[in-house]
Every structure is written in structure tokens, then in C-alpha cells.
CSV table of C-alpha atoms and ligand atoms in Angstrom, one decimal:
chain,number,residue,atom,x,y,z
A,1,MET,CA,144.1,2.2,-209.6
A,2,ALA,CA,144.0,3.4,-205.9
A,3,TRP,CA,145.7,6.2,-204.2
A,4,TYR,CA,147.6,5.6,-200.9
A,5,ILE,CA,149.6,8.0,-198.7
A,6,GLY,CA,152.7,6.9,-196.7
A,7,LEU,CA,153.9,9.0,-193.8
A,8,MET,CA,157.3,8.4,-192.2
A,9,SER,CA,159.2,10.0,-189.4
A,10,GLY,CA,162.2,8.1,-188.4
A,11,THR,CA,164.8,7.9,-185.7
A,12,SER,CA,166.8,10.9,-187.0
A,13,LEU,CA,163.9,13.1,-185.9
A,14,ASP,CA,164.5,15.4,-188.8
A,15,GLY,CA,160.8,15.6,-189.7
A,16,VAL,CA,158.2,13.8,-191.7
A,17,ASP,CA,158.3,12.5,-195.3
A,18,ALA,CA,155.0,12.0,-197.1
A,19,VAL,CA,154.4,10.3,-200.4
A,20,LEU,CA,151.2,10.1,-202.5
A,21,ALA,CA,151.4,6.8,-204.4
A,22,GLU,CA,149.3,5.0,-207.0
A,23,GLN,CA,148.9,1.3,-206.5
A,24,LEU,CA,148.0,-0.4,-209.7
A,25,PRO,CA,146.1,-3.7,-209.6
A,26,GLY,CA,148.4,-6.6,-210.2
A,27,ARG,CA,151.5,-4.5,-209.9
A,28,PRO,CA,153.6,-5.1,-206.7
A,29,ALA,CA,155.3,-1.7,-206.7
A,30,PRO,CA,153.4,1.5,-205.9
A,31,ARG,CA,154.4,4.5,-208.0
A,32,SER,CA,155.3,7.7,-206.2
A,33,HIS,CA,153.3,10.5,-207.6
A,34,ARG,CA,154.2,13.4,-205.2
A,35,HIS,CA,156.5,13.9,-202.2
A,36,ALA,CA,156.4,16.4,-199.4
A,37,HIS,CA,158.7,16.9,-196.4
A,38,ARG,CA,158.2,19.0,-193.3
A,39,ALA,CA,160.8,19.6,-190.6
A,40,PHE,CA,159.6,19.1,-187.1
A,41,PRO,CA,158.8,22.4,-185.2
A,42,GLU,CA,161.8,22.7,-182.8
A,43,ASP,CA,159.7,22.2,-179.6
A,44,LEU,CA,158.1,19.0,-181.0
A,45,ARG,CA,161.4,17.7,-182.0
A,46,ALA,CA,162.9,18.4,-178.5
A,47,GLU,CA,159.9,16.7,-176.8
A,48,LEU,CA,160.0,13.6,-179.0
A,49,LEU,CA,163.7,13.3,-178.3
A,50,ALA,CA,163.1,13.7,-174.6
A,51,LEU,CA,160.4,11.1,-174.7
A,52,ASN,CA,163.0,8.5,-175.8
A,53,ARG,CA,164.1,8.5,-172.1
A,54,SER,CA,161.9,8.1,-169.1
A,55,GLY,CA,160.9,11.4,-167.5
A,56,PRO,CA,158.3,13.1,-165.4
A,57,ASP,CA,154.6,12.9,-166.4
A,58,GLU,CA,155.6,11.0,-169.5
A,59,LEU,CA,152.2,9.4,-170.3
A,60,HIS,CA,150.6,12.8,-170.5
A,61,ARG,CA,153.4,14.3,-172.5
A,62,ALA,CA,153.5,11.3,-174.9
A,63,ALA,CA,149.7,11.7,-175.5
A,64,LEU,CA,150.2,15.4,-176.3
A,65,ALA,CA,153.2,14.6,-178.6
A,66,ALA,CA,151.1,12.0,-180.4
A,67,ASN,CA,148.4,14.6,-181.0
A,68,ALA,CA,150.9,17.2,-182.2
A,69,LEU,CA,152.5,14.6,-184.5
A,70,ALA,CA,149.1,13.7,-186.0
A,71,THR,CA,148.5,17.4,-186.7
A,72,VAL,CA,151.8,17.6,-188.6
A,73,TYR,CA,151.0,14.4,-190.5
A,74,ALA,CA,147.6,15.8,-191.4
A,75,GLU,CA,149.1,19.1,-192.7
A,76,LEU,CA,151.3,17.1,-195.0
A,77,VAL,CA,148.4,15.0,-196.2
A,78,GLN,CA,146.7,18.3,-197.1
A,79,VAL,CA,149.8,19.5,-199.0
A,80,LEU,CA,149.8,16.3,-201.1
A,81,LEU,CA,146.1,16.4,-201.8
A,82,THR,CA,146.1,20.1,-202.8
A,83,GLY,CA,149.1,19.6,-205.0
A,84,ALA,CA,147.5,16.7,-206.8
A,85,GLY,CA,144.0,18.2,-207.0
A,86,LEU,CA,142.6,15.3,-205.0
A,87,ARG,CA,140.1,15.1,-202.1
A,88,GLY,CA,140.4,12.9,-199.0
A,89,GLY,CA,137.7,10.6,-200.3
A,90,ASP,CA,140.0,9.8,-203.3
A,91,VAL,CA,142.6,8.2,-201.1
A,92,ARG,CA,142.0,4.6,-200.1
A,93,ALA,CA,144.2,4.7,-196.9
A,94,ILE,CA,147.1,6.4,-195.2
A,95,GLY,CA,149.9,4.4,-193.7
A,96,ALA,CA,151.3,6.4,-190.8
A,97,HIS,CA,154.5,5.1,-189.1
A,98,GLY,CA,154.4,7.5,-186.1
A,99,GLN,CA,157.4,8.2,-183.9
A,100,THR,CA,159.4,5.5,-182.3
A,101,VAL,CA,160.2,6.4,-178.6
A,102,ARG,CA,160.9,2.9,-177.4
A,103,HIS,CA,162.0,-0.2,-179.3
A,104,ARG,CA,162.5,-3.2,-177.1
A,105,PRO,CA,161.4,-6.3,-178.9
A,106,GLY,CA,161.7,-9.6,-177.0
A,107,ALA,CA,160.6,-13.2,-177.3
A,108,PHE,CA,157.5,-14.4,-175.5
A,109,ASP,CA,158.7,-13.4,-172.0
A,110,GLY,CA,156.2,-10.6,-171.7
A,111,THR,CA,158.8,-7.9,-171.9
A,112,GLY,CA,158.9,-7.2,-175.6
A,113,TYR,CA,157.2,-4.1,-177.0
A,114,THR,CA,157.8,-1.3,-179.5
A,115,LEU,CA,156.1,2.1,-179.2
A,116,GLN,CA,155.4,4.5,-182.0
A,117,LEU,CA,153.6,7.6,-180.9
A,118,MET,CA,150.7,8.5,-183.2
A,119,ASN,CA,147.1,9.4,-182.6
A,120,GLY,CA,145.6,7.5,-185.5
A,121,ALA,CA,142.1,8.4,-184.4
A,122,LEU,CA,142.9,12.1,-184.6
A,123,LEU,CA,144.6,11.7,-187.9
A,124,ALA,CA,141.6,9.9,-189.3
A,125,GLU,CA,139.4,12.6,-187.9
A,126,LEU,CA,141.5,15.4,-189.4
A,127,CYS,CA,141.8,13.8,-192.9
A,128,SER,CA,138.6,11.8,-193.2
A,129,ILE,CA,140.7,9.0,-194.7
A,130,ASP,CA,141.2,5.5,-193.4
A,131,VAL,CA,144.4,5.5,-191.3
A,132,VAL,CA,146.6,2.4,-190.7
A,133,CYS,CA,149.2,2.8,-188.0
A,134,ASP,CA,151.1,0.9,-185.3
A,135,PHE,CA,152.6,-1.4,-188.0
A,136,ARG,CA,155.3,-2.9,-185.8
A,137,SER,CA,153.4,-4.2,-182.7
A,138,ARG,CA,151.8,-7.2,-184.4
A,139,ASP,CA,155.2,-8.6,-185.5
A,140,VAL,CA,156.6,-8.1,-182.0
A,141,ALA,CA,153.5,-9.8,-180.6
A,142,ALA,CA,154.4,-12.8,-182.9
A,143,GLY,CA,157.9,-12.9,-181.4
A,144,GLY,CA,159.5,-10.8,-184.1
A,145,GLN,CA,161.7,-7.8,-184.0
A,146,GLY,CA,159.0,-5.6,-185.5
A,147,ALA,CA,161.9,-4.2,-187.6
A,148,PRO,CA,163.0,-3.7,-190.2
A,149,LEU,CA,159.7,-3.8,-192.1
A,150,VAL,CA,160.9,-2.3,-195.4
A,151,PRO,CA,162.6,-5.6,-196.7
A,152,ALA,CA,159.2,-7.0,-197.6
A,153,PHE,CA,158.5,-3.9,-199.7
A,154,HIS,CA,162.0,-4.0,-201.2
A,155,ALA,CA,161.6,-7.7,-202.1
A,156,ALA,CA,158.2,-7.2,-203.7
A,157,CYS,CA,159.3,-4.2,-205.7
A,158,PHE,CA,163.0,-4.5,-206.4
A,159,GLY,CA,163.9,-8.2,-206.3
A,160,ALA,CA,165.1,-9.3,-209.8
A,161,PRO,CA,165.7,-12.9,-210.9
A,162,GLY,CA,169.3,-13.6,-211.6
A,163,LEU,CA,170.5,-10.4,-209.9
A,164,HIS,CA,172.3,-10.2,-206.6
A,165,ARG,CA,170.9,-7.0,-205.1
A,166,ALA,CA,170.9,-5.3,-201.8
A,167,VAL,CA,169.1,-2.2,-200.6
A,168,LEU,CA,170.5,0.0,-197.8
A,169,ASN,CA,168.5,2.5,-195.8
A,170,LEU,CA,170.6,5.1,-194.2
A,171,GLY,CA,168.2,6.7,-191.7
A,172,GLY,CA,168.9,7.3,-188.1
A,173,ILE,CA,169.7,3.6,-188.0
A,174,ALA,CA,171.1,1.7,-191.0
A,175,ASN,CA,169.2,-1.3,-192.3
A,176,LEU,CA,170.1,-3.7,-195.1
A,177,THR,CA,167.8,-5.8,-197.3
A,178,LEU,CA,169.6,-8.6,-199.0
A,179,LEU,CA,168.0,-9.8,-202.3
A,180,PRO,CA,170.2,-12.5,-203.5
A,181,ALA,CA,169.4,-14.1,-206.9
A,182,GLY,CA,167.1,-17.0,-206.1
A,183,GLY,CA,168.0,-16.9,-202.4
A,184,PRO,CA,165.9,-16.1,-199.4
A,185,VAL,CA,165.3,-12.4,-198.7
A,186,ARG,CA,166.9,-11.3,-195.5
A,187,GLY,CA,167.2,-8.0,-193.7
A,188,PHE,CA,168.3,-6.4,-190.4
A,189,ASP,CA,169.6,-3.3,-188.8
A,190,THR,CA,173.3,-3.1,-189.1
A,191,GLY,CA,173.7,-0.3,-186.5
A,192,PRO,CA,173.8,3.4,-186.3
A,193,ALA,CA,173.8,5.7,-189.3
A,194,ASN,CA,172.8,9.4,-189.0
A,195,VAL,CA,171.6,9.2,-185.3
A,196,LEU,CA,175.2,9.5,-183.9
A,197,MET,CA,176.6,11.7,-186.7
A,198,ASP,CA,173.8,14.2,-186.3
A,199,ALA,CA,174.1,14.3,-182.5
A,200,TRP,CA,177.9,14.9,-182.8
A,201,CYS,CA,177.4,17.6,-185.5
A,202,GLN,CA,174.8,19.3,-183.4
A,203,ARG,CA,177.0,19.3,-180.3
A,204,HIS,CA,180.1,20.6,-181.9
A,205,ARG,CA,178.9,22.7,-184.9
A,206,GLY,CA,175.3,23.6,-183.9
A,207,GLN,CA,174.1,22.0,-187.2
A,208,ALA,CA,171.4,19.4,-187.6
A,209,TYR,CA,173.6,17.3,-189.9
A,210,ASP,CA,176.9,17.2,-191.7
A,211,ALA,CA,175.9,18.3,-195.2
A,212,GLY,CA,177.4,16.1,-197.8
A,213,GLY,CA,179.7,14.6,-195.1
A,214,GLU,CA,182.1,17.4,-195.7
A,215,TRP,CA,183.1,17.8,-192.1
A,216,ALA,CA,183.7,14.1,-191.7
A,217,ALA,CA,185.7,14.1,-194.9
A,218,SER,CA,188.0,16.8,-193.5
A,219,GLY,CA,188.9,14.6,-190.5
A,220,THR,CA,191.1,11.6,-190.0
A,221,VAL,CA,189.7,8.3,-188.8
A,222,ASP,CA,191.0,7.4,-185.3
A,223,THR,CA,191.5,3.6,-185.8
A,224,ALA,CA,191.9,2.9,-182.1
A,225,LEU,CA,188.6,4.6,-181.3
A,226,LEU,CA,186.9,2.8,-184.3
A,227,GLU,CA,188.2,-0.6,-183.0
A,228,ARG,CA,186.8,0.2,-179.6
A,229,TRP,CA,183.4,1.1,-181.0
A,230,LEU,CA,183.4,-2.1,-183.1
A,231,THR,CA,183.6,-4.2,-180.0
A,232,GLU,CA,179.9,-3.2,-179.3
A,233,PRO,CA,178.2,-6.6,-179.0
A,234,TYR,CA,175.3,-5.6,-181.2
A,235,PHE,CA,177.5,-5.7,-184.3
A,236,ALA,CA,178.4,-9.4,-183.8
A,237,LEU,CA,174.8,-10.5,-183.1
A,238,PRO,CA,173.3,-12.7,-185.7
A,239,PRO,CA,170.1,-11.6,-187.4
A,240,PRO,CA,167.2,-11.2,-186.8
A,241,LYS,CA,168.1,-8.0,-185.0
A,242,SER,CA,167.0,-4.4,-184.8
A,243,THR,CA,168.1,-1.5,-182.7
A,244,GLY,CA,167.4,2.2,-182.1
A,245,ARG,CA,168.1,5.1,-179.8
A,246,ASP,CA,167.6,2.8,-176.9
A,247,LEU,CA,171.2,1.7,-177.5
A,248,PHE,CA,172.8,4.1,-180.0
A,249,ASP,CA,172.6,7.6,-178.8
A,250,ILE,CA,175.1,10.3,-177.8
A,251,ALA,CA,175.6,8.6,-174.4
A,252,TRP,CA,176.9,5.5,-176.3
A,253,VAL,CA,179.5,7.7,-178.0
A,254,ASP,CA,180.6,9.4,-174.8
A,255,ALA,CA,180.7,6.2,-172.8
A,256,LYS,CA,182.9,4.5,-175.3
A,257,ARG,CA,185.3,7.4,-176.0
A,258,GLY,CA,187.3,7.1,-172.8
A,259,SER,CA,190.3,9.4,-172.7
A,260,ASP,CA,191.2,9.4,-176.4
A,261,GLY,CA,192.5,12.7,-177.6
A,262,ALA,CA,190.7,12.8,-181.0
A,263,THR,CA,189.5,16.2,-182.1
A,264,PRO,CA,185.8,16.6,-182.8
A,265,ARG,CA,186.5,16.6,-186.5
A,266,ASP,CA,188.3,13.3,-186.2
A,267,VAL,CA,185.5,11.8,-184.1
A,268,MET,CA,183.1,12.8,-186.9
A,269,ALA,CA,185.3,11.1,-189.5
A,270,THR,CA,185.4,8.0,-187.2
A,271,LEU,CA,181.6,8.0,-186.7
A,272,ALA,CA,181.1,8.1,-190.5
A,273,GLU,CA,183.6,5.2,-190.8
A,274,LEU,CA,181.8,3.2,-188.2
A,275,THR,CA,178.6,3.3,-190.3
A,276,ALA,CA,180.5,2.5,-193.5
A,277,CYS,CA,182.4,-0.4,-191.8
A,278,THR,CA,179.5,-2.0,-190.1
A,279,VAL,CA,177.4,-1.9,-193.3
A,280,ALA,CA,180.2,-3.2,-195.4
A,281,GLU,CA,181.1,-6.0,-193.0
A,282,ALA,CA,177.4,-7.1,-192.7
A,283,LEU,CA,177.1,-7.2,-196.5
A,284,LEU,CA,180.3,-9.1,-197.0
A,285,GLN,CA,179.4,-11.6,-194.3
A,286,HIS,CA,175.8,-12.2,-195.2
A,287,ALA,CA,175.6,-11.6,-199.0
A,288,PRO,CA,179.2,-11.7,-200.5
A,289,ALA,CA,177.9,-12.2,-204.0
A,290,THR,CA,176.0,-8.8,-204.0
A,291,ALA,CA,176.7,-6.9,-207.2
A,292,ASP,CA,174.5,-3.9,-206.7
A,293,LEU,CA,173.8,-1.9,-203.6
A,294,PHE,CA,171.1,0.7,-203.8
A,295,VAL,CA,171.2,3.3,-201.0
A,296,ALA,CA,168.1,5.2,-199.7
A,297,GLY,CA,167.4,7.4,-196.7
A,298,GLY,CA,168.8,10.8,-196.0
A,299,GLY,CA,172.3,9.3,-195.6
A,300,ALA,CA,172.2,8.7,-199.4
A,301,PHE,CA,172.9,12.5,-199.7
A,302,ASN,CA,176.1,12.1,-197.7
A,303,ALA,CA,178.7,11.9,-200.5
A,304,HIS,CA,181.5,11.1,-198.1
A,305,LEU,CA,179.7,8.1,-196.6
A,306,LEU,CA,178.8,6.7,-200.0
A,307,GLY,CA,182.4,7.1,-201.1
A,308,ARG,CA,183.6,5.2,-198.1
A,309,LEU,CA,181.0,2.4,-198.7
A,310,ALA,CA,182.2,2.2,-202.3
A,311,ALA,CA,185.8,2.0,-201.2
A,312,LEU,CA,185.1,-0.7,-198.6
A,313,LEU,CA,183.1,-2.7,-201.2
A,314,PRO,CA,185.2,-2.6,-204.4
A,315,SER,CA,183.3,-5.5,-206.0
A,316,VAL,CA,179.9,-3.8,-205.5
A,317,ARG,CA,178.3,-1.1,-207.6
A,318,VAL,CA,177.1,1.5,-205.0
A,319,GLN,CA,174.3,3.9,-206.3
A,320,THR,CA,171.4,5.7,-204.7
A,321,SER,CA,167.9,4.2,-204.9
A,322,SER,CA,167.1,6.7,-207.7
A,323,ALA,CA,168.6,4.0,-210.0
A,324,LEU,CA,165.5,2.0,-209.0
A,325,GLY,CA,163.2,4.9,-209.8
A,326,VAL,CA,162.7,5.9,-206.2
A,327,PRO,CA,164.5,9.0,-204.8
A,328,PRO,CA,166.3,8.2,-201.5
A,329,ASP,CA,164.1,10.5,-199.4
A,330,GLN,CA,160.9,8.8,-200.7
A,331,MET,CA,161.7,5.2,-200.1
A,332,GLU,CA,160.6,4.7,-196.5
A,333,ALA,CA,157.4,6.7,-196.9
A,334,LEU,CA,156.6,4.8,-200.1
A,335,ALA,CA,157.1,1.6,-198.1
A,336,PHE,CA,154.4,2.7,-195.6
A,337,ALA,CA,152.0,3.5,-198.4
A,338,TRP,CA,152.6,-0.1,-199.6
A,339,LEU,CA,152.1,-1.5,-196.1
A,340,ALA,CA,148.8,0.4,-195.8
A,341,HIS,CA,147.8,-1.2,-199.1
A,342,ALA,CA,148.9,-4.6,-197.7
A,343,HIS,CA,146.7,-4.0,-194.7
A,344,VAL,CA,143.7,-3.0,-196.7
A,345,GLU,CA,144.1,-6.2,-198.8
A,346,ARG,CA,144.6,-8.3,-195.7
A,347,GLN,CA,148.0,-9.3,-197.0
A,348,PRO,CA,150.9,-9.9,-194.6
A,349,GLY,CA,153.4,-7.0,-194.4
A,350,ASN,CA,156.2,-8.8,-192.5
A,351,LEU,CA,158.8,-11.3,-193.6
A,352,PRO,CA,159.3,-13.8,-190.8
A,353,ALA,CA,162.7,-14.7,-192.1
A,354,VAL,CA,163.7,-11.1,-191.6
A,355,THR,CA,162.0,-10.2,-188.3
A,356,GLY,CA,162.0,-13.6,-186.7
A,357,ALA,CA,158.2,-13.6,-186.2
A,358,LEU,CA,156.4,-16.9,-185.9
A,359,GLY,CA,154.7,-16.3,-189.2
A,360,PRO,CA,153.4,-13.8,-191.7
A,361,ARG,CA,151.0,-11.3,-190.2
A,362,VAL,CA,148.7,-8.5,-191.4
A,363,LEU,CA,150.3,-5.4,-189.9
A,364,GLY,CA,148.8,-2.3,-188.4
A,365,ALA,CA,145.7,-1.0,-186.7
A,366,LEU,CA,142.9,0.6,-188.7
A,367,PHE,CA,141.1,3.8,-187.8
A,368,PRO,CA,138.3,4.1,-190.4
A,369,ALA,CA,137.6,7.4,-192.1
A,370,ALA,CA,134.2,7.7,-190.7
B,401,ATP,N1,172.6,16.6,-197.7
B,401,ATP,C1,172.8,15.8,-196.7
B,401,ATP,N2,174.0,15.4,-196.3
B,401,ATP,C2,174.3,14.6,-195.3
B,401,ATP,N3,173.3,14.0,-194.6
B,401,ATP,C3,172.0,14.3,-194.9
B,401,ATP,C4,171.7,15.2,-196.0
B,401,ATP,N4,170.4,15.3,-196.1
B,401,ATP,C5,169.9,14.5,-195.1
B,401,ATP,N5,170.9,13.9,-194.4
B,401,ATP,C6,170.8,13.0,-193.3
B,401,ATP,O1,169.6,12.2,-193.4
B,401,ATP,C7,168.9,12.3,-192.1
B,401,ATP,C8,167.4,12.1,-192.4
B,401,ATP,O2,167.3,10.9,-193.1
B,401,ATP,P1,166.0,10.0,-193.0
B,401,ATP,O3,164.8,10.9,-193.0
B,401,ATP,O4,166.1,9.0,-194.1
B,401,ATP,O5,166.1,9.3,-191.6
B,401,ATP,P2,165.0,8.9,-190.5
B,401,ATP,O6,164.0,9.9,-190.5
B,401,ATP,O7,165.7,8.6,-189.3
B,401,ATP,O8,164.4,7.6,-191.1
B,401,ATP,P3,164.6,6.0,-190.6
B,401,ATP,O9,165.4,6.0,-189.4
B,401,ATP,O10,163.2,5.6,-190.4
B,401,ATP,O11,165.1,5.4,-191.8
B,401,ATP,C9,169.2,13.7,-191.6
B,401,ATP,O12,169.0,13.7,-190.2
B,401,ATP,C10,170.7,13.8,-192.0
B,401,ATP,O13,171.5,13.1,-191.0
B,402,MG,MG1,163.4,11.4,-191.6
């Protein structure tokens, strides 16, 4: 048995999720032993958000933000170790996602890259544990999207012969993994999830997110606005595809609103419906036989959104990933513990059928403990 730690901070910019996991030999699925979450300090969150756009002295600022992020990650590692009564030397490796500030994959035309801020050297220095980070770049270098990476983990752990399953992650962006019985595994980003809803909630209510989706549930969907949003070309693109704040941010909402008279509450209801609709349509188009949809990510705590998904998918049983034994807020961090394990074992972490990469690749860059 070996211990691994997965650290994830996603596009919602809510903070960092950390999982201490046991990887048993011969068993594909790591078992989560302990979870910790830390919200970003407000100044770090604001800086990471700002770094999603070009700005003055951004190389220097990005380097400092990567240092600050490594420090927050290291604090969470310590919380996990202390809680479990372990020492750094007991952990085989840390899988650290870092913070995406640009995601612009492209084919071999020299313009494709994806950038996750993280000072892996500093994290290894602070923790004295092997650190694997920068998981996405190798897949992009091989012509892939570099995202989503979790489908390989979902397939290894949750695929079941004879069952038509799908796993949905509702983070800042929504991504689907399709696990059809006997069929090929596929996966892609369907579009925005919390990233737009959070920004709208922050602007109009001063709150980081719409707890339980209650504000959205109190509004009325503006169907004309929804139709206009659904004309976004990204939604009609065939997979492989991935997206991020580069496309879907508050400026996208503002640019597409035009002069409609919808109240903030109705816009919120419409944003929630946009997520539910784009996920449901993607599932019906690409895996219509799906019987079970397992929802992970912070959006799994949005009861209104889950209710809308269930309503739009009457033949699908919609439940949170807890039904698979993994609480929604641990799934992504657990995946990066698994990806660190894959790196250590020199096993590929990507699925070329999902990302569009030329072939399977060992993902990540290693910073040894000493
Ligand atoms: N109780 C809740 N009700 C509604 N939404 C919630 C609740 N708790 C969390 N969320 C939403 O989940 C978000 C955080 O989710 P999560 O951490 O999975 O996203 P992420 O960090 O962007 O990850 P990624 O994009 O990599 O999947 C919050 O920003 C918020 O929008
Ligand atoms: Mg998060």
C-alpha cells in the first residue's frame, strides 16, 4: 500500500481541495482516507483571477502567485499529514494541479499551450515529498486538449461491465465522462458550470456562490436569452474539446445579453438552465443509453441544478458521486492523487480518445523530494 496526496484548485477559484489517498497494489481505484479544503486568501484569489487576463508585469506577478499557491498547497499537505499521524516520508508522491490561468490547446501549429501556475520546486522543498505537477502540458504537446484528464481516472475506477454510466464534474467548467457498457470511453467539457453563476452571484448579491441554487430557483428562465446563449459555437463543436475562463467569463455573459430586460434573478435562473441544458444535450447526443449519471464537483451541492438535470434527463438516474463512494468535493483531488500514482508507475494518464492526443503519454513533471 502507498500513500498519495492529490491537490486541486479549479477554475471556480474557490480554493484548494486536498485528499490523502491509499493506493493498493493491483487495485485501480485509490481510496480517499482524508479530505481538507482551504479557501483562497482574498488577495491571492483576486490576483489569480486577474492573471487570467494579460496585464502589467505579469511574469513577475505569475511567479509570485505560483509561490503563494505552493505555500497554500503545502499547508494543506501538513493538515492531512497531521490529521493522519503521518510524516512526509510516508507519502510516495503529491499530484498538484496548480491554477490554470491560460488554456489554449491547439494542434501542431506552435500556438497551443496550457498554463497551470504552481512552483513544484517550492512545494517539494516545503513538504520533502516528491511532487508531480504540470499534468496537462504533455498531452497538449502531443496534439491533445490537455483536458479533461479525469475521464481516464473515472474509467479506471468506475467503469462497470454491462452498465451505461456517465460521470459529470460540475466545477467552474462542466465536464462529462461517458462510460458506455462495452463502448469506448469518451469525455469533454460541455461548457460553463459554476464560473458564470458564481460571477453573477458575486456581482448582484456579493456572495461567492448561490448556495443550493436557491436564488436561481426563485427566478424564471428567460427563454429568449437562453436561446441566444445556446448559439455560442463552442456548444456545437464535436469532441475532443475543452474550454475555460478564456472563453466563458462574465464578459461573455455581458456581451451576449444585449438589451434584454431580464432581472438579475431571472438571469441567474437562465445561467443555471444553460448549464443543465448543455450537459443534458451533450449526454443525449453522445450517450443516449446512459442509465446512471454521477455528479461530482461543488455544483453537486446545487440542489436546483441537480433537479433541472433530472428533469431534462427523465430516463437517467441522477445522483451525486457519493453513490460511487467518493464525495463530490473529493473527486477531482482524488483524480490527481491517481495521476501522481500513474506518473510514478510510468503509466499513461491521458486517454487519446478523450483529449485527441496522438497517443497515450505519461503526464506531469517530477520534482523529487530531495
Ligand atoms: N452548497 C453549494 N451550493 C451551490 N453551489 C456550491 C455549493 N458548494 C459549492 N458550490 C459551487 O462549487 C464551486 C466549487 O466547485 P469545485 O471546487 O468543484 O470547482 P473548481 O474548483 O472550479 O474545480 P474544477 O473546475 O477543476 O472542476 C463553488 O465555486 C460554487 O459555485
Ligand atoms: Mg475548487
